Tab-separated table of C-alpha atoms and ligand atoms in Angstrom:
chain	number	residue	atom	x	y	z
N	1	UNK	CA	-19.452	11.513	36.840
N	2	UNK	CA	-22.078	9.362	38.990
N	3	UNK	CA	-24.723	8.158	37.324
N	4	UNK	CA	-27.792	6.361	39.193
N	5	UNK	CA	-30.222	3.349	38.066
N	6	UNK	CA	-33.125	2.597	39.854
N	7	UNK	CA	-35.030	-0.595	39.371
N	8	UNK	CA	-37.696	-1.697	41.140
N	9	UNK	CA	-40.101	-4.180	40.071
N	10	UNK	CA	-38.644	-7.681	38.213
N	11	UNK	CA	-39.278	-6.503	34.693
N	12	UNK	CA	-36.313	-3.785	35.088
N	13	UNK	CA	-33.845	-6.096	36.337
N	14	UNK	CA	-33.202	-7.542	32.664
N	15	UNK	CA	-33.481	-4.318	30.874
N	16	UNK	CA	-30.772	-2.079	33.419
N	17	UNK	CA	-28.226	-5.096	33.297
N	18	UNK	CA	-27.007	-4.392	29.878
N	19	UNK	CA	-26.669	-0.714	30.465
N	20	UNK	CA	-24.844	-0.943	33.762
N	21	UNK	CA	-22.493	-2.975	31.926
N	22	UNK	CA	-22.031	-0.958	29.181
N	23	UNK	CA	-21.961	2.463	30.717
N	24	UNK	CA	-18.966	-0.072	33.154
N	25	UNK	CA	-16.435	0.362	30.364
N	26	UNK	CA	-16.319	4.131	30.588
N	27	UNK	CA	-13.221	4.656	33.528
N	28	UNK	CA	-14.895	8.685	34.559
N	29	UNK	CA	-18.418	6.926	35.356
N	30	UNK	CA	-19.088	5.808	38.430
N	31	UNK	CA	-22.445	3.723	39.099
N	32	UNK	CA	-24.952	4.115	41.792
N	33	UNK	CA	-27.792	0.810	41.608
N	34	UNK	CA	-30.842	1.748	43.657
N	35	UNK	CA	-33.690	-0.540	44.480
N	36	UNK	CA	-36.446	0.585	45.732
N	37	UNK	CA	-38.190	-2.943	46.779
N	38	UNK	CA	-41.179	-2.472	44.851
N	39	UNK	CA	-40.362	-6.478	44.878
N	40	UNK	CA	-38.607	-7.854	47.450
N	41	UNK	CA	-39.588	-12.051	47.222
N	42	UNK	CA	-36.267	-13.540	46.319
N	43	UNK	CA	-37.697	-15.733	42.948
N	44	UNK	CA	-39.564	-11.853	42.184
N	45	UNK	CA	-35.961	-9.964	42.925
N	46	UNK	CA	-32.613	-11.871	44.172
N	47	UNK	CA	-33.036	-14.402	41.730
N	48	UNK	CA	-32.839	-12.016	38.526
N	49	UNK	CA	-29.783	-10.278	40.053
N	50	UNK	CA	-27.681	-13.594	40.589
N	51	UNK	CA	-28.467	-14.686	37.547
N	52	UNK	CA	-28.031	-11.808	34.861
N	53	UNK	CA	-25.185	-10.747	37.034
N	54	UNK	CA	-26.118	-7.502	38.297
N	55	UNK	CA	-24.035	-6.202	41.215
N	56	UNK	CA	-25.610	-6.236	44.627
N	57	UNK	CA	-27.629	-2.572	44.608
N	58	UNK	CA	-26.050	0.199	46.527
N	59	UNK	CA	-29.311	1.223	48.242
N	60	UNK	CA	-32.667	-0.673	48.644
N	61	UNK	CA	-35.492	1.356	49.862
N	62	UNK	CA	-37.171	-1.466	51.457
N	63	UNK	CA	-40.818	0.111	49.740
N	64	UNK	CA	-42.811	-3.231	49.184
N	65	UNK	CA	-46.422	-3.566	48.609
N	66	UNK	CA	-49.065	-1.115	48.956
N	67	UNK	CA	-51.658	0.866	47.070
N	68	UNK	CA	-50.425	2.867	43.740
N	69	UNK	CA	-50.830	6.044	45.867
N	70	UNK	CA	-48.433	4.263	49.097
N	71	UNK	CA	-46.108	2.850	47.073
N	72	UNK	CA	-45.236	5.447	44.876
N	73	UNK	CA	-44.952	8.286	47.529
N	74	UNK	CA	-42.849	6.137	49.528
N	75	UNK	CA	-40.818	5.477	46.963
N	76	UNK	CA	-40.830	9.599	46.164
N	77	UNK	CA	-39.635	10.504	49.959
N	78	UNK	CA	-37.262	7.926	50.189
N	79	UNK	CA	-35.293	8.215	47.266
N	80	UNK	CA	-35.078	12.069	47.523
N	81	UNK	CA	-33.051	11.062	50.634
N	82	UNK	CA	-30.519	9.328	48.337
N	83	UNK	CA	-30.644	12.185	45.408
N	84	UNK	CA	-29.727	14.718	48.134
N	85	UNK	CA	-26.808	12.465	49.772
N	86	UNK	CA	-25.109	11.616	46.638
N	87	UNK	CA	-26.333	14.129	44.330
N	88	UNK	CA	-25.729	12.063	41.086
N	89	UNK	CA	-25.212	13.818	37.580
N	90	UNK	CA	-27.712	11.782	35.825
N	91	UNK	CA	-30.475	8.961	36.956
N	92	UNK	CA	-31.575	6.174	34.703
N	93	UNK	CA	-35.010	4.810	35.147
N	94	UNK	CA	-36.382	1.904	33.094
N	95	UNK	CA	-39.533	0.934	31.858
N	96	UNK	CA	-43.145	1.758	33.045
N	97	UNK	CA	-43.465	0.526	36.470
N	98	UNK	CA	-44.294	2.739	39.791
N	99	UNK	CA	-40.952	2.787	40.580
N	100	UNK	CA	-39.847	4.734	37.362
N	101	UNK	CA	-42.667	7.227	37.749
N	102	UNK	CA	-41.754	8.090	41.248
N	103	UNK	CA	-38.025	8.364	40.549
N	104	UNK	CA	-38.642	10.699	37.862
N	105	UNK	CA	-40.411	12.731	39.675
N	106	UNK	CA	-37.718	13.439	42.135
N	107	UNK	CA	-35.034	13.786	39.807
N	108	UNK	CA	-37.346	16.706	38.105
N	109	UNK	CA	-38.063	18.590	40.877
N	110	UNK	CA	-34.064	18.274	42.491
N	111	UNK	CA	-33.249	19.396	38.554
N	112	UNK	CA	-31.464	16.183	38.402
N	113	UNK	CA	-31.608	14.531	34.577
N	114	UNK	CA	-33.006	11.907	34.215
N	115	UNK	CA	-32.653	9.305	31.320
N	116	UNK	CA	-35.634	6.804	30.594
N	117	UNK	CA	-35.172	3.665	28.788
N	118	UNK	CA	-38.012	2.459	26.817
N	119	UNK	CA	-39.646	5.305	26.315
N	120	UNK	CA	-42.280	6.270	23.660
N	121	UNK	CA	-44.416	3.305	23.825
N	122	UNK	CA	-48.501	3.595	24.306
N	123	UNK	CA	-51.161	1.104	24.735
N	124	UNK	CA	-53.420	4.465	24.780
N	125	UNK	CA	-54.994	2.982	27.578
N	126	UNK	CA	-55.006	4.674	30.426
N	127	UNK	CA	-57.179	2.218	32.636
N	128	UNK	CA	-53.654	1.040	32.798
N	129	UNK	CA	-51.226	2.137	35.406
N	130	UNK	CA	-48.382	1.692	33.491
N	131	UNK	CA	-50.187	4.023	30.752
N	132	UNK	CA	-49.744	6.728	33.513
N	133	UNK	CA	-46.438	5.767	34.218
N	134	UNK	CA	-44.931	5.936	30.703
N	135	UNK	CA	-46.372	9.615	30.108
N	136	UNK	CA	-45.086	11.336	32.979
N	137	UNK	CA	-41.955	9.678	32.784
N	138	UNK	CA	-41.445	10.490	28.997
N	139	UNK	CA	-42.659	14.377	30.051
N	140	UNK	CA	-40.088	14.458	32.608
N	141	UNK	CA	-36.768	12.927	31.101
N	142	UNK	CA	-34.131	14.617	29.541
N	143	UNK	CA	-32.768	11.700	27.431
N	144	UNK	CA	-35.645	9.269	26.019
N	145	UNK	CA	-34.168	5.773	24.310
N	146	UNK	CA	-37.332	4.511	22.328
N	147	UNK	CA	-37.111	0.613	21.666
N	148	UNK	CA	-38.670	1.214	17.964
N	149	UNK	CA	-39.715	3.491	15.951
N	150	UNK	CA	-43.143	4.371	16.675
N	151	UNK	CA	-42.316	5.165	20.337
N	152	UNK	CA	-40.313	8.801	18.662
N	153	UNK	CA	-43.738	9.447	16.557
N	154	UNK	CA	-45.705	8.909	19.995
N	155	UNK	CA	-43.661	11.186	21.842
N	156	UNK	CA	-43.731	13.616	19.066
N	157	UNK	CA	-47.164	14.274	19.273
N	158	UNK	CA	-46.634	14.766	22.599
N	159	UNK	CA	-44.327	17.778	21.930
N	160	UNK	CA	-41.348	16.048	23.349
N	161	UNK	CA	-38.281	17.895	22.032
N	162	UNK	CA	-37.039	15.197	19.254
N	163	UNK	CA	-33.040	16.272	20.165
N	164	UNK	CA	-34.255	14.507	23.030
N	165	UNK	CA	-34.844	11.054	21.275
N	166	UNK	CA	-32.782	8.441	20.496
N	167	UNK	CA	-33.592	5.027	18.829
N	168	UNK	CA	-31.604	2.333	20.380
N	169	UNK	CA	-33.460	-1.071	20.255
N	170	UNK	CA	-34.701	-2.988	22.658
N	171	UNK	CA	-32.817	-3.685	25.549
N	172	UNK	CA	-34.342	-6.815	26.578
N	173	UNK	CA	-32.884	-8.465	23.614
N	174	UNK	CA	-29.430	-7.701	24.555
N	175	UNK	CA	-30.052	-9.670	27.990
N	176	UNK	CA	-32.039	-12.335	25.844
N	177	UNK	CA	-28.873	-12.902	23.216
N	178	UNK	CA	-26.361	-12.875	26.125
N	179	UNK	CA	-28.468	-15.381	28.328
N	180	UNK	CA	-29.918	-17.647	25.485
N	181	UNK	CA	-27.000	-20.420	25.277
N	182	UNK	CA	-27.279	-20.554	29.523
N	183	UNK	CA	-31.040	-20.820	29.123
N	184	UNK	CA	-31.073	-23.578	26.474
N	185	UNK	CA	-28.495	-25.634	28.972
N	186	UNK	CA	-30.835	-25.414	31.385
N	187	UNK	CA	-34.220	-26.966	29.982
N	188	UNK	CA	-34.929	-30.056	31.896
N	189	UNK	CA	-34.726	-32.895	30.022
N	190	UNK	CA	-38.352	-34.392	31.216
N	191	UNK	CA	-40.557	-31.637	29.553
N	192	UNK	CA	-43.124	-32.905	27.594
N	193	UNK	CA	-42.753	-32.650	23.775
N	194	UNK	CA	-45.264	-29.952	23.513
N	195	UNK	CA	-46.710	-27.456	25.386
N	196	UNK	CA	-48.526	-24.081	26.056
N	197	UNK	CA	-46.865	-21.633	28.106
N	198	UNK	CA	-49.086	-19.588	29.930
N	199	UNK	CA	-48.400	-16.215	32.874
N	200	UNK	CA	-50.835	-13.406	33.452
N	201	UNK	CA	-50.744	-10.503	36.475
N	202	UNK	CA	-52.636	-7.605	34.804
N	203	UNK	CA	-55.649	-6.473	37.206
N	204	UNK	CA	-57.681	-6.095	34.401
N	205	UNK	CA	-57.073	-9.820	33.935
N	206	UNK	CA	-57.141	-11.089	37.647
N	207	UNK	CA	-59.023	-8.893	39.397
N	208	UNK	CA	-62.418	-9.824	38.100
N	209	UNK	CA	-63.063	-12.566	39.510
N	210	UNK	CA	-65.451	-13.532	37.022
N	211	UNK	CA	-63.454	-13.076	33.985
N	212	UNK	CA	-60.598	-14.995	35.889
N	213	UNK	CA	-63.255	-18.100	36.027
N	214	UNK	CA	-63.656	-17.986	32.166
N	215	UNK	CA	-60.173	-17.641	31.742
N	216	UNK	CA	-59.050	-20.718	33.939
N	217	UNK	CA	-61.829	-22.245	32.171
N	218	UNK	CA	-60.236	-22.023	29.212
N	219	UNK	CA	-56.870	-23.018	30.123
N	220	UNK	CA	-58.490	-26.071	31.760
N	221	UNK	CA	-60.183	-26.868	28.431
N	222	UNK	CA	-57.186	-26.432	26.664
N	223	UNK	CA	-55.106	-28.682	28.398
N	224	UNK	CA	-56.793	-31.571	27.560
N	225	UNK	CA	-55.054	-31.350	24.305
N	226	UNK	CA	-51.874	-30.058	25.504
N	227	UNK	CA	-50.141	-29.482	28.771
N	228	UNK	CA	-50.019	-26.008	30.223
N	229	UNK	CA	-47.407	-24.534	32.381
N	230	UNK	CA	-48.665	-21.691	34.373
N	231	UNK	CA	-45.967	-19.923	36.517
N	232	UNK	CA	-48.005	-17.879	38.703
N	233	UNK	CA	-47.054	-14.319	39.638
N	234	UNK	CA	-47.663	-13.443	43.377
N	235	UNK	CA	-50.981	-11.059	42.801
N	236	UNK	CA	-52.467	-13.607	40.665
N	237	UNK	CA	-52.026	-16.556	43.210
N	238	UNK	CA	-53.858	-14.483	45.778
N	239	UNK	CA	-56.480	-13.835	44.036
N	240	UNK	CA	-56.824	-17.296	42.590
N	241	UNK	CA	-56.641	-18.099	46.154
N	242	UNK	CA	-59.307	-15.640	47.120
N	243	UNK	CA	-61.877	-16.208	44.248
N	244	UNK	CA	-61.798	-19.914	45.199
N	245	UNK	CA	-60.400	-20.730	41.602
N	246	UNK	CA	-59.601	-24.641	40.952
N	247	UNK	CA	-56.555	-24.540	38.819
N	248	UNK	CA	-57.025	-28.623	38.110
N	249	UNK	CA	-55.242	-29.877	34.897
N	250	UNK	CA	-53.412	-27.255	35.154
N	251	UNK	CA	-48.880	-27.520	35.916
N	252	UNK	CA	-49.240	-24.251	38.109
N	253	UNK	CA	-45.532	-23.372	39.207
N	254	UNK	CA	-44.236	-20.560	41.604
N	255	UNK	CA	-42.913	-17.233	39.355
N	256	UNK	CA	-39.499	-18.590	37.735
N	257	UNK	CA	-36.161	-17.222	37.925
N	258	UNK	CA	-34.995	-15.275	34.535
N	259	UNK	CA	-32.994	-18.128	33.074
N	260	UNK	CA	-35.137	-21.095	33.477
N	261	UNK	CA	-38.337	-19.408	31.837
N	262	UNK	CA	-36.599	-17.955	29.216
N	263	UNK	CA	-36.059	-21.926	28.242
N	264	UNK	CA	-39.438	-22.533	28.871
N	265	UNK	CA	-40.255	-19.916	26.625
N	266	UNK	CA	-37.939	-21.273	23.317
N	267	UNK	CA	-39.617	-24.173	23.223
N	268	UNK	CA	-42.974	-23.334	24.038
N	269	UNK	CA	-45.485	-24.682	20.914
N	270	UNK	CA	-47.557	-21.064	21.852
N	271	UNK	CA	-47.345	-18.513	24.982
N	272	UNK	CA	-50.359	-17.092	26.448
N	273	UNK	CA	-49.709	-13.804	28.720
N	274	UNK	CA	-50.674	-10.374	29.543
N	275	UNK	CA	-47.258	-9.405	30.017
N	276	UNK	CA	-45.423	-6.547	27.793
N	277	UNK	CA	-41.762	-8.173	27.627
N	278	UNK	CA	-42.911	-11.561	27.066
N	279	UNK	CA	-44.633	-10.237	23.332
N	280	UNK	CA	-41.563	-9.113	22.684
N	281	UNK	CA	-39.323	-12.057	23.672
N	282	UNK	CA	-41.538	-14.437	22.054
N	283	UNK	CA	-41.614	-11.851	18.928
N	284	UNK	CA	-37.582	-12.214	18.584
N	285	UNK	CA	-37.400	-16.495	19.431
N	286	UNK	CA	-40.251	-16.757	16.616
N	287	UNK	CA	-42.799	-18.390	19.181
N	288	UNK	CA	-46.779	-17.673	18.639
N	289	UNK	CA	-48.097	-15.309	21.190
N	290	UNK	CA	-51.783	-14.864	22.108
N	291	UNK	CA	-51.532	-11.557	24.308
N	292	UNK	CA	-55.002	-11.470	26.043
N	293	UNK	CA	-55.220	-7.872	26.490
N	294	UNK	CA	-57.098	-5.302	23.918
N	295	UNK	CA	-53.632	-3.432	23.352
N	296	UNK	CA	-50.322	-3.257	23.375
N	297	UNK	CA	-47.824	-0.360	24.122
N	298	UNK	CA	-45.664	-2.761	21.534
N	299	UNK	CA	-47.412	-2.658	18.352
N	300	UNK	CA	-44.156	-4.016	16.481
N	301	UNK	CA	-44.592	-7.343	18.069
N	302	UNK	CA	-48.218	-7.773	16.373
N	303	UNK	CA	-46.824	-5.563	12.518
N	304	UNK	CA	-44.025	-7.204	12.547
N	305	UNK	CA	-43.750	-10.223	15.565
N	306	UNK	CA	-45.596	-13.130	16.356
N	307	UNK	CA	-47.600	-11.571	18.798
N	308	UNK	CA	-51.601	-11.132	18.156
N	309	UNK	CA	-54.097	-9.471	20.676
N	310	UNK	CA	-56.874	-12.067	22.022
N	311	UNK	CA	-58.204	-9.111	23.804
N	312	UNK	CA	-61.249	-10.396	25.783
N	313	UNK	CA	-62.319	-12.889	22.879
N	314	UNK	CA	-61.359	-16.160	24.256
N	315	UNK	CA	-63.151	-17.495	21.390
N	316	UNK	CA	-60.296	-15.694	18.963
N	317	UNK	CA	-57.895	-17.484	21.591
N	318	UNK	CA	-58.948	-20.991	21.567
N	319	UNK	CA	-59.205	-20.847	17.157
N	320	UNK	CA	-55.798	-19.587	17.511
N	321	UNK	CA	-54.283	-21.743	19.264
N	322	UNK	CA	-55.841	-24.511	17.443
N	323	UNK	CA	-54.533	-23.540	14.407
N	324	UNK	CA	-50.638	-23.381	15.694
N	325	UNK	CA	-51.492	-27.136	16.995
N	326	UNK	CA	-52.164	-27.787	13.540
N	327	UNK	CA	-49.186	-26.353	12.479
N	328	UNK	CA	-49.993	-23.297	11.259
N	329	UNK	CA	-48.634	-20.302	13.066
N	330	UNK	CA	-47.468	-16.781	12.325
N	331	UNK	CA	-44.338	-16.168	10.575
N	332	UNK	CA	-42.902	-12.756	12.121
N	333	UNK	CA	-39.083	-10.930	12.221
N	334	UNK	CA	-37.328	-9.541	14.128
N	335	UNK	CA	-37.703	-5.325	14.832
N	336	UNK	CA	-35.223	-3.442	13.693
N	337	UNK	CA	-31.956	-3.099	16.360
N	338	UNK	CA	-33.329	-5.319	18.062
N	339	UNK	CA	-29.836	-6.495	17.500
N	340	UNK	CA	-28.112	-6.806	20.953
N	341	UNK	CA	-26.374	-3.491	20.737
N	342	UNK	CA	-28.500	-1.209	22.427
N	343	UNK	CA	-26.845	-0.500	26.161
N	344	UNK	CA	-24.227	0.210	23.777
N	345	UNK	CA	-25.964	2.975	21.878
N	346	UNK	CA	-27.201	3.979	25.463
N	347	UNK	CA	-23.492	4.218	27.015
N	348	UNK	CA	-22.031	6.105	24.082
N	349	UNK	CA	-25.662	8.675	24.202
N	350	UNK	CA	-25.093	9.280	27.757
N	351	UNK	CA	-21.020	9.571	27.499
N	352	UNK	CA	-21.657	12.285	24.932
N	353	UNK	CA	-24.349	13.998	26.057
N	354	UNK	CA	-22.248	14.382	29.518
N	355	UNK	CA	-18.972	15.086	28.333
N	356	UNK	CA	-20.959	18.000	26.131
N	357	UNK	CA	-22.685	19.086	29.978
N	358	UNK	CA	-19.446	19.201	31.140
N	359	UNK	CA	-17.503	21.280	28.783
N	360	UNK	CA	-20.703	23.783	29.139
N	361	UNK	CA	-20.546	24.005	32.810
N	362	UNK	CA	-16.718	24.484	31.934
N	363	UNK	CA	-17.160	27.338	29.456
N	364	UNK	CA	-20.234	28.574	32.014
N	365	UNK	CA	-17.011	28.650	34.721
N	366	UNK	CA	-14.746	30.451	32.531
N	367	UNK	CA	-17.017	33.107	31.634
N	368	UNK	CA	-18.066	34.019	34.954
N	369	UNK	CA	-14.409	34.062	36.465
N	370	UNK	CA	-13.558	35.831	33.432
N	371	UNK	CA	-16.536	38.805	34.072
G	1	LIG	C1	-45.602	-4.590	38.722
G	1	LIG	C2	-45.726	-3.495	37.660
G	1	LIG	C3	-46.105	-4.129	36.327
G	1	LIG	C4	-45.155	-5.237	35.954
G	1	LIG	C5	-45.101	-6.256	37.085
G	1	LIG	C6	-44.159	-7.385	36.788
G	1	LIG	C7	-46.532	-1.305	38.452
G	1	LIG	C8	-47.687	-0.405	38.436
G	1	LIG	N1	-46.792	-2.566	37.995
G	1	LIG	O1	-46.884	-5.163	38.879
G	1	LIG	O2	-46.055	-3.141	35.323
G	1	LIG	O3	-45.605	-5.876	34.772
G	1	LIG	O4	-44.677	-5.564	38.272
G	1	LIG	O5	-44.163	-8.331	37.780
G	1	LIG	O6	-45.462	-0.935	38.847
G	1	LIG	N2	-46.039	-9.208	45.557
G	1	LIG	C9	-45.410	-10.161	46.295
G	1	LIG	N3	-44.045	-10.192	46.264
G	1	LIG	C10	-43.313	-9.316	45.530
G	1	LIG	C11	-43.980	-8.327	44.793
G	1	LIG	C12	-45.335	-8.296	44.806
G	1	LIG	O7	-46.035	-10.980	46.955
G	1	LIG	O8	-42.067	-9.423	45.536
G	1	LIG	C13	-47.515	-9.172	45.536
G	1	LIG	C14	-48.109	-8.287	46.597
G	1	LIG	O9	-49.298	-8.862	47.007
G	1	LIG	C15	-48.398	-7.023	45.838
G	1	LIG	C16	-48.773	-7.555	44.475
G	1	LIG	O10	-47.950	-8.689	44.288
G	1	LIG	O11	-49.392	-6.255	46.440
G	1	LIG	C17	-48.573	-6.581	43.359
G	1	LIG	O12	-47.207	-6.077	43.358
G	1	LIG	P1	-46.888	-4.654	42.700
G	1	LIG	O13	-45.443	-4.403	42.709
G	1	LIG	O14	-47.784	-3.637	43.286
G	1	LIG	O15	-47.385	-4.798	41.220
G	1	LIG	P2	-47.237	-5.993	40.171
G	1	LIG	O16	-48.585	-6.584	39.939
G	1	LIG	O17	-46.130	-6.923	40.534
């Protein structure tokens, strides 16, 4: 059996790590890692793969940066290449990025299965591109492994077959528990007592360069009563750098390997971001999030996390934060199997639902030689 990850952009790194090790332990399954260099800078890509231990990938397709349109069609013609030359029995995409989109794609039309993990989840935005993303994807797979519960209703009402879905948990906590006791060793010792936590890429976030101004603003005004630490993803430090932005009083840091910000992150006093994986990492270490977008695709992080949606109110942000200065923050828990043990639910899904392809395509045999 050959079954084939792709990753792409630095989000998937942590969440296919823990399912390439688990689906290791099966002795029929052989592993095919594709990257497709949707990021190729070595603190946005090597980096994560040294340090969660992923094996060097198999194939990189070299794609980097483009428009949505560029980068997913090269991605599309290159990895058909790959489907064709190895023709794998099932491929695992992860997440919501271009890179899963365009994988899935091929797979569907080669009638190759596909498998997507974290699927189900819906900001019901679909200004978003990762909105886009996560609905094809989900329309295309054969296997979907929804990180909680309300990503099976989503896909539900979207007529998705529900032998299809499986609930497994998030697989970003599995990475999180494996990595936290490395992560803790490696907070340096001179960071100040307290302190906000701060990253944000979205384009609805850095793209206006006017909004960006109010939102440095902020930040600046904000760190006069506590420092912030600002690693800066690559989009947003070009177009800081082309709005002109002053980022003074601010620590601004280049984008941080997986180890060292997951420290950062534990003893953050508050973390402000845009991303999706920090809400949920900051939902499971118990750290106030302020999430300055007007939804999530991960509601449980704001029902049942720490996690509560600023939106565009920066008003709502700065009360916030003051209160968790003051000491008064909210109290979440942890989301259900979000326990560390999902690649292994994934594995033992996949081992089954190929060994019961197999004896079909065996039985399938056997009656045709038999006719
Ligand atoms: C992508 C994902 C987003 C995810 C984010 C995490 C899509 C649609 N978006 O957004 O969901 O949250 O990754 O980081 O797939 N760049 C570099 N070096 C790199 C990669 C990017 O300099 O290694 C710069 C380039 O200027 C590039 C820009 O960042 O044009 C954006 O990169 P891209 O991969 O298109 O999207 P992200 O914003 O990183």
């Amino acid at each position: 059996m050959l079954i084939c990850h792709v990753v792409g952009a630095r989000p998937n790194f942590m969440k296919a790590a823990p399912v390439l090790r688990a689906l290791g332990q099966f002795n029929n399954v052989k592993q095919l890692l594709v990257h497709t260099g949707q990021h190729y800078d070595a603190n946005m890509s090597d980096i994560f793969f040294q340090q969660l231990e992923i094996p060097a990938p198999d194939i990189n397709l070299h794609v980097g940066s483009g428009s949505h349109a560029q980068q997913t069609a090269q991605i599309i013609t290159r990895f058909e290449s790959v489907i064709e030359e190895n023709s794998p029995d099932l491929v695992v995409v992860y997440g919501d990025v271009n890179s899963t989109v365009a994988a899935a794609l091929v797979c569907s039309k080669l009638g190759v299965r596909v498998a997507h993990v974290e699927a189900g989840l819906r900001s019901w935005d679909r200004a978003m591109p990762e909105e886009i993303n996560r609905i094809v994807t989900d329309q295309l797979a054969d296997l979907l492994f929804v990180p909680s519960e309300d990503g099976r209703t989503n896909l539900l009402r979207e007529g998705v077959d529900p032998n299809k879905i499986h609930f497994v948990g998030n697989v970003m906590i599995d990475t999180l528990q494996r990595m936290l006791p490395e992560a803790t060793r490696r907070i340096p010792a001179n960071l100040p007592d307290r302190y906000v936590l701060v990253t944000l890429h979205r384009p609805s976030n850095v793209d206006d360069p006017v909004w960006l101004h109010s939102v440095l603003d902020a930040l600046r005004s904000l760190s006069e009563s506590v420092p912030v630490l600002f690693p800066v993803h690559p989009r947003t430090r070009k177009r800081l750098e082309d709005a002109g932005l002053a980022s003074n009083g601010l620590l601004l840091m280049d984008p941080m390997p997986y180890l060292e910000f997951l420290g950062l992150q534990t003893r953050a006093v508050a973390v402000i971001t845009d991303s999706g994986g920090i809400q949920e990492e900051t939902s499971f270490l118990g750290i106030p999030c302020f999430t300055l977008r007007e939804n999530t695709e991960r509601p449980v992080t704001v029902t049942l996390g720490t996690n509560t949606l600023v939106g565009r109110d920066l008003d709502a942000l700065r009360s916030g934060l003051n209160r968790v200065l003051a000491g008064e923050q909210k109290i979440g828990c942890v989301p259900p199997l979000w326990d560390g043990r999902s690649a292994e639910r994934i594995a033992t899904i996949i081992a089954d639902s190929m060994e019961i392809d197999s004896g079909r395509e065996a039985r399938f045999a056997s009656q045709q030689s038999g006719s």
